[in-house]
mmCIF file of C-alpha atoms and ligand atoms in Angstrom:
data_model
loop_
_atom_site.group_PDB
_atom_site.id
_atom_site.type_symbol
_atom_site.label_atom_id
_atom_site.label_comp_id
_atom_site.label_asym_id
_atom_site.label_seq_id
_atom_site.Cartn_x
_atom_site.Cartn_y
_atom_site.Cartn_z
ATOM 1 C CA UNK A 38 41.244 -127.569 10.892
ATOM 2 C CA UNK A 39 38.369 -124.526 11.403
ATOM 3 C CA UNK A 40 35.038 -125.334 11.395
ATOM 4 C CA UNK A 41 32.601 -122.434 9.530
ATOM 5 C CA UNK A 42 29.852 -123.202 11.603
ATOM 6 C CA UNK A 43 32.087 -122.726 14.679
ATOM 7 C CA UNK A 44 31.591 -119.372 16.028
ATOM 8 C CA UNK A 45 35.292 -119.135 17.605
ATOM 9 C CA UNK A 46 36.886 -120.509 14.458
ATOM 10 C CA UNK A 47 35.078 -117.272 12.671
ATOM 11 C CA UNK A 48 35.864 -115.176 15.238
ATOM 12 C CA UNK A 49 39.852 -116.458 14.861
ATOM 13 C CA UNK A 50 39.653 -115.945 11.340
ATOM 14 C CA UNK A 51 38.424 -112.144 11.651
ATOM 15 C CA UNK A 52 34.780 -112.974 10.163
ATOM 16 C CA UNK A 53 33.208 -112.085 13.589
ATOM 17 C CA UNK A 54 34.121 -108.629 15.441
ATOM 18 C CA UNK A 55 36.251 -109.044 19.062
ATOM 19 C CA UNK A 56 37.722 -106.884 20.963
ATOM 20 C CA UNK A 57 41.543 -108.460 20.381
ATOM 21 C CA UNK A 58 44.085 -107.918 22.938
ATOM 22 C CA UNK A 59 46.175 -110.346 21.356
ATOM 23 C CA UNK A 60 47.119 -112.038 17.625
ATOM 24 C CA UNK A 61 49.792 -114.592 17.066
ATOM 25 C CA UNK A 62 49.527 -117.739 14.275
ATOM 26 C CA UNK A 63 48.171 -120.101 17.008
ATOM 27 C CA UNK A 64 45.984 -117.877 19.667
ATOM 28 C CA UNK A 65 43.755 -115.525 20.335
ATOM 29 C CA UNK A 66 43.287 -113.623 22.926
ATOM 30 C CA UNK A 67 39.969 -110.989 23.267
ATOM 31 C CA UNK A 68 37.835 -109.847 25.840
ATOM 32 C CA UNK A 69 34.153 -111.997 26.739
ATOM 33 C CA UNK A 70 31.229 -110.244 25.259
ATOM 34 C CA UNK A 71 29.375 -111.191 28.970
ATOM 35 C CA UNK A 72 31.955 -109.821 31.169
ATOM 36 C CA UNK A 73 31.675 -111.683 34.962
ATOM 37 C CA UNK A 74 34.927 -109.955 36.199
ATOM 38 C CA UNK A 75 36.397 -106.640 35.632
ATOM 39 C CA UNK A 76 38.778 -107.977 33.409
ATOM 40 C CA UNK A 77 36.911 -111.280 31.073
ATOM 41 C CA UNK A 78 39.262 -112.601 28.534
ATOM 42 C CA UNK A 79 38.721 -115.686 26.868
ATOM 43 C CA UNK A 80 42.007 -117.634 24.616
ATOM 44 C CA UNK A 81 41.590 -120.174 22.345
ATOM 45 C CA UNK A 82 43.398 -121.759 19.442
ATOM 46 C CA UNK A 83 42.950 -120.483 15.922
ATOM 47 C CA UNK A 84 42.742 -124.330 15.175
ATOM 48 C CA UNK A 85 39.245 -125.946 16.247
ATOM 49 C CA UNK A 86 40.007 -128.339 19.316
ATOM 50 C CA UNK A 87 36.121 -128.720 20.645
ATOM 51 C CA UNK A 88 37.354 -129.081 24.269
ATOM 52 C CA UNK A 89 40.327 -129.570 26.891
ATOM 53 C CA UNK A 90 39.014 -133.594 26.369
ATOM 54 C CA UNK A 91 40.288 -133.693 23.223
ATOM 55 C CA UNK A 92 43.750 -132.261 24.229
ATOM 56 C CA UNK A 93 46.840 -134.727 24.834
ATOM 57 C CA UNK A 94 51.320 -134.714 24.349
ATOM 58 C CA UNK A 95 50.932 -133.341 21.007
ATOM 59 C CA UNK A 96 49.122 -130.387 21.991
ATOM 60 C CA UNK A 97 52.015 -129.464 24.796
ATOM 61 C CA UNK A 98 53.428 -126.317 22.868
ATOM 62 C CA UNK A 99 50.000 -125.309 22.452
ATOM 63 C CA UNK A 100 49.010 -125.111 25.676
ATOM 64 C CA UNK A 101 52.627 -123.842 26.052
ATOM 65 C CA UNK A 102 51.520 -120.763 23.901
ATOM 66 C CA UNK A 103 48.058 -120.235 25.430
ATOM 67 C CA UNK A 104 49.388 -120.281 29.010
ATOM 68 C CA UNK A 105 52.328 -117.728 27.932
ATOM 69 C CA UNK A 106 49.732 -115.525 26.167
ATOM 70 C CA UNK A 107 47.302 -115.551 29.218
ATOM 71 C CA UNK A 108 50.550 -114.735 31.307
ATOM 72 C CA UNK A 109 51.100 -111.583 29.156
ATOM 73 C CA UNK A 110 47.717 -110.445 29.402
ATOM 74 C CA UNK A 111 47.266 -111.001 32.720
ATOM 75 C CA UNK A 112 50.676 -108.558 33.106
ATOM 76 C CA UNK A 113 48.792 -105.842 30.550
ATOM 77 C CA UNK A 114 45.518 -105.527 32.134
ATOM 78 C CA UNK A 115 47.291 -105.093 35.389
ATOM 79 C CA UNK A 116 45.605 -108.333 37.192
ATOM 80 C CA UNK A 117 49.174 -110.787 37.534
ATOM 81 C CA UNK A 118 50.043 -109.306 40.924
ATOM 82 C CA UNK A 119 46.566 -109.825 42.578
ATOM 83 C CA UNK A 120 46.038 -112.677 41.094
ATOM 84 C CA UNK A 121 43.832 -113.772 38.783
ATOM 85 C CA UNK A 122 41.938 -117.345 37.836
ATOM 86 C CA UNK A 123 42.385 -119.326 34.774
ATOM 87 C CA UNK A 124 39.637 -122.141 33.818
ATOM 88 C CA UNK A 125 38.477 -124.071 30.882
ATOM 89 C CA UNK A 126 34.521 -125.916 31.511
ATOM 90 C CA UNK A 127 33.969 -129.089 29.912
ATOM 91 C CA UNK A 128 30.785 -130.469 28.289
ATOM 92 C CA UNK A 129 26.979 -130.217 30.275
ATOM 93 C CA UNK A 130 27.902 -130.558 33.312
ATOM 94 C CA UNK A 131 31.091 -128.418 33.202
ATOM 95 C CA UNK A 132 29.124 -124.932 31.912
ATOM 96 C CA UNK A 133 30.999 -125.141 28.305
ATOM 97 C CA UNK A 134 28.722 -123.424 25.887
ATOM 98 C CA UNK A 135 30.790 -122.660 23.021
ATOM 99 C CA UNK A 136 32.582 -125.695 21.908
ATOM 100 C CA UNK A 137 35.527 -124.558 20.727
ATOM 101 C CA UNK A 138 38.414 -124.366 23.073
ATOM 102 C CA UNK A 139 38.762 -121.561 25.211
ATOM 103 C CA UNK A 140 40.452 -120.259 28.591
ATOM 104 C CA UNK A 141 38.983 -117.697 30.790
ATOM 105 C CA UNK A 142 41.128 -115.262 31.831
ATOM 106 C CA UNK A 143 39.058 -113.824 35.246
ATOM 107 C CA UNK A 144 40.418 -110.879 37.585
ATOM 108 C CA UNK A 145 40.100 -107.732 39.068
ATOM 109 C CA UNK A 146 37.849 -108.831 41.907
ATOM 110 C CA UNK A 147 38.289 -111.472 44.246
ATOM 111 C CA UNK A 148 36.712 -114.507 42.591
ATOM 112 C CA UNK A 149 35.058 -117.319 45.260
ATOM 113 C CA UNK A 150 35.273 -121.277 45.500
ATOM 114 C CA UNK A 151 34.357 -123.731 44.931
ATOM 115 C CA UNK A 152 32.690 -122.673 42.132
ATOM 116 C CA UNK A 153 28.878 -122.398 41.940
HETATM 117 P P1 5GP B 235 31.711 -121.196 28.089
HETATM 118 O O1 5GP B 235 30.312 -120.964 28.606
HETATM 119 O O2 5GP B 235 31.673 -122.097 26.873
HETATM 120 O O3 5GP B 235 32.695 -121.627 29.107
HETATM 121 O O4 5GP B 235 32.236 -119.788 27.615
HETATM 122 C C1 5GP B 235 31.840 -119.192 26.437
HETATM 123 C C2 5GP B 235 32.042 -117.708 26.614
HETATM 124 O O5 5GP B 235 32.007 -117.105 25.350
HETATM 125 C C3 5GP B 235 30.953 -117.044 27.470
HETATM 126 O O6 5GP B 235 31.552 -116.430 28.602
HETATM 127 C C4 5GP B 235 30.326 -116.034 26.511
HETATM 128 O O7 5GP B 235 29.995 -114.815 27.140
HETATM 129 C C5 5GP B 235 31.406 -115.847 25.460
HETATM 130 N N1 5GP B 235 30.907 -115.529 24.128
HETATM 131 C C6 5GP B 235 29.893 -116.144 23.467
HETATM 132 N N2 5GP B 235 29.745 -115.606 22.248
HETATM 133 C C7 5GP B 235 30.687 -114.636 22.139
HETATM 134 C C8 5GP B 235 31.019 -113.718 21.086
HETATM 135 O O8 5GP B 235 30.431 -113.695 20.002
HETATM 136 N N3 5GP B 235 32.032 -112.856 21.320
HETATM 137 C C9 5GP B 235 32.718 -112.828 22.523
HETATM 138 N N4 5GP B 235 33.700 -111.939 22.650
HETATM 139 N N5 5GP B 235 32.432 -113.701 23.515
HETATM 140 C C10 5GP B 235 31.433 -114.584 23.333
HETATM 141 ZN ZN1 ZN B 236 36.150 -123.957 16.300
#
């Protein structure tokens, strides 16, 4: 289920320092230590899922609960009415570093696309 070598399973289970904006039994919520945005937050499930490829049905309340939590941030740091983006990179090619999980929650400036 968590994976000690992980550095966002130890971060879930409170070995590794975050700033937390947001606790429940299946996600975290805290800001990105490498901020590209005014407001950087990254959510993941306390459970180790290494990327969005290995998510399917039985994950639907999971995303469910990430989605709602990234909704209820987005309201606190005062980004939901400007908008905001919301993206999970895959693998190599996709710019995923840390694999573990994780949605960026990016806003407070207006953000470009495509994507570099
Ligand atoms: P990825 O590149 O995998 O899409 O995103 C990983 C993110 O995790 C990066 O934006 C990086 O700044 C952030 N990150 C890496 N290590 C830590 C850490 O120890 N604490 C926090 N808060 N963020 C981290
Ligand atoms: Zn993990």
């Amino acid at each position: 289920m968590s994976d000690a070598n992980c550095l966002f399973c130890r971060l879930a289970a409170g070995e590794i320092a975050a700033d937390r904006l947001h606790e429940d039994d299946e996600v975290v919520a805290f800001r990105d230590i490498n901020p590209q945005a005014p407001v950087h937050v990254l959510l993941i499930p306390r459970r180790h899922v290494a990327s969005a490829l290995d998510l399917g049905e039985s994950e639907g309340s999971l995303l469910g609960r990430l989605f709602g939590v990234a909704a209820e941030v987005a309201h606190r740091e005062g980004v939901a009415a400007n908008g905001f983006r919301l993206v999970t990179n895959i693998g190599q090619n996709g710019g995923q570093s840390v694999n573990h999980l994780h949605f960026h929650l990016l806003g407070g400036r207006r953000l470009s696309w495509p994507p570099g």
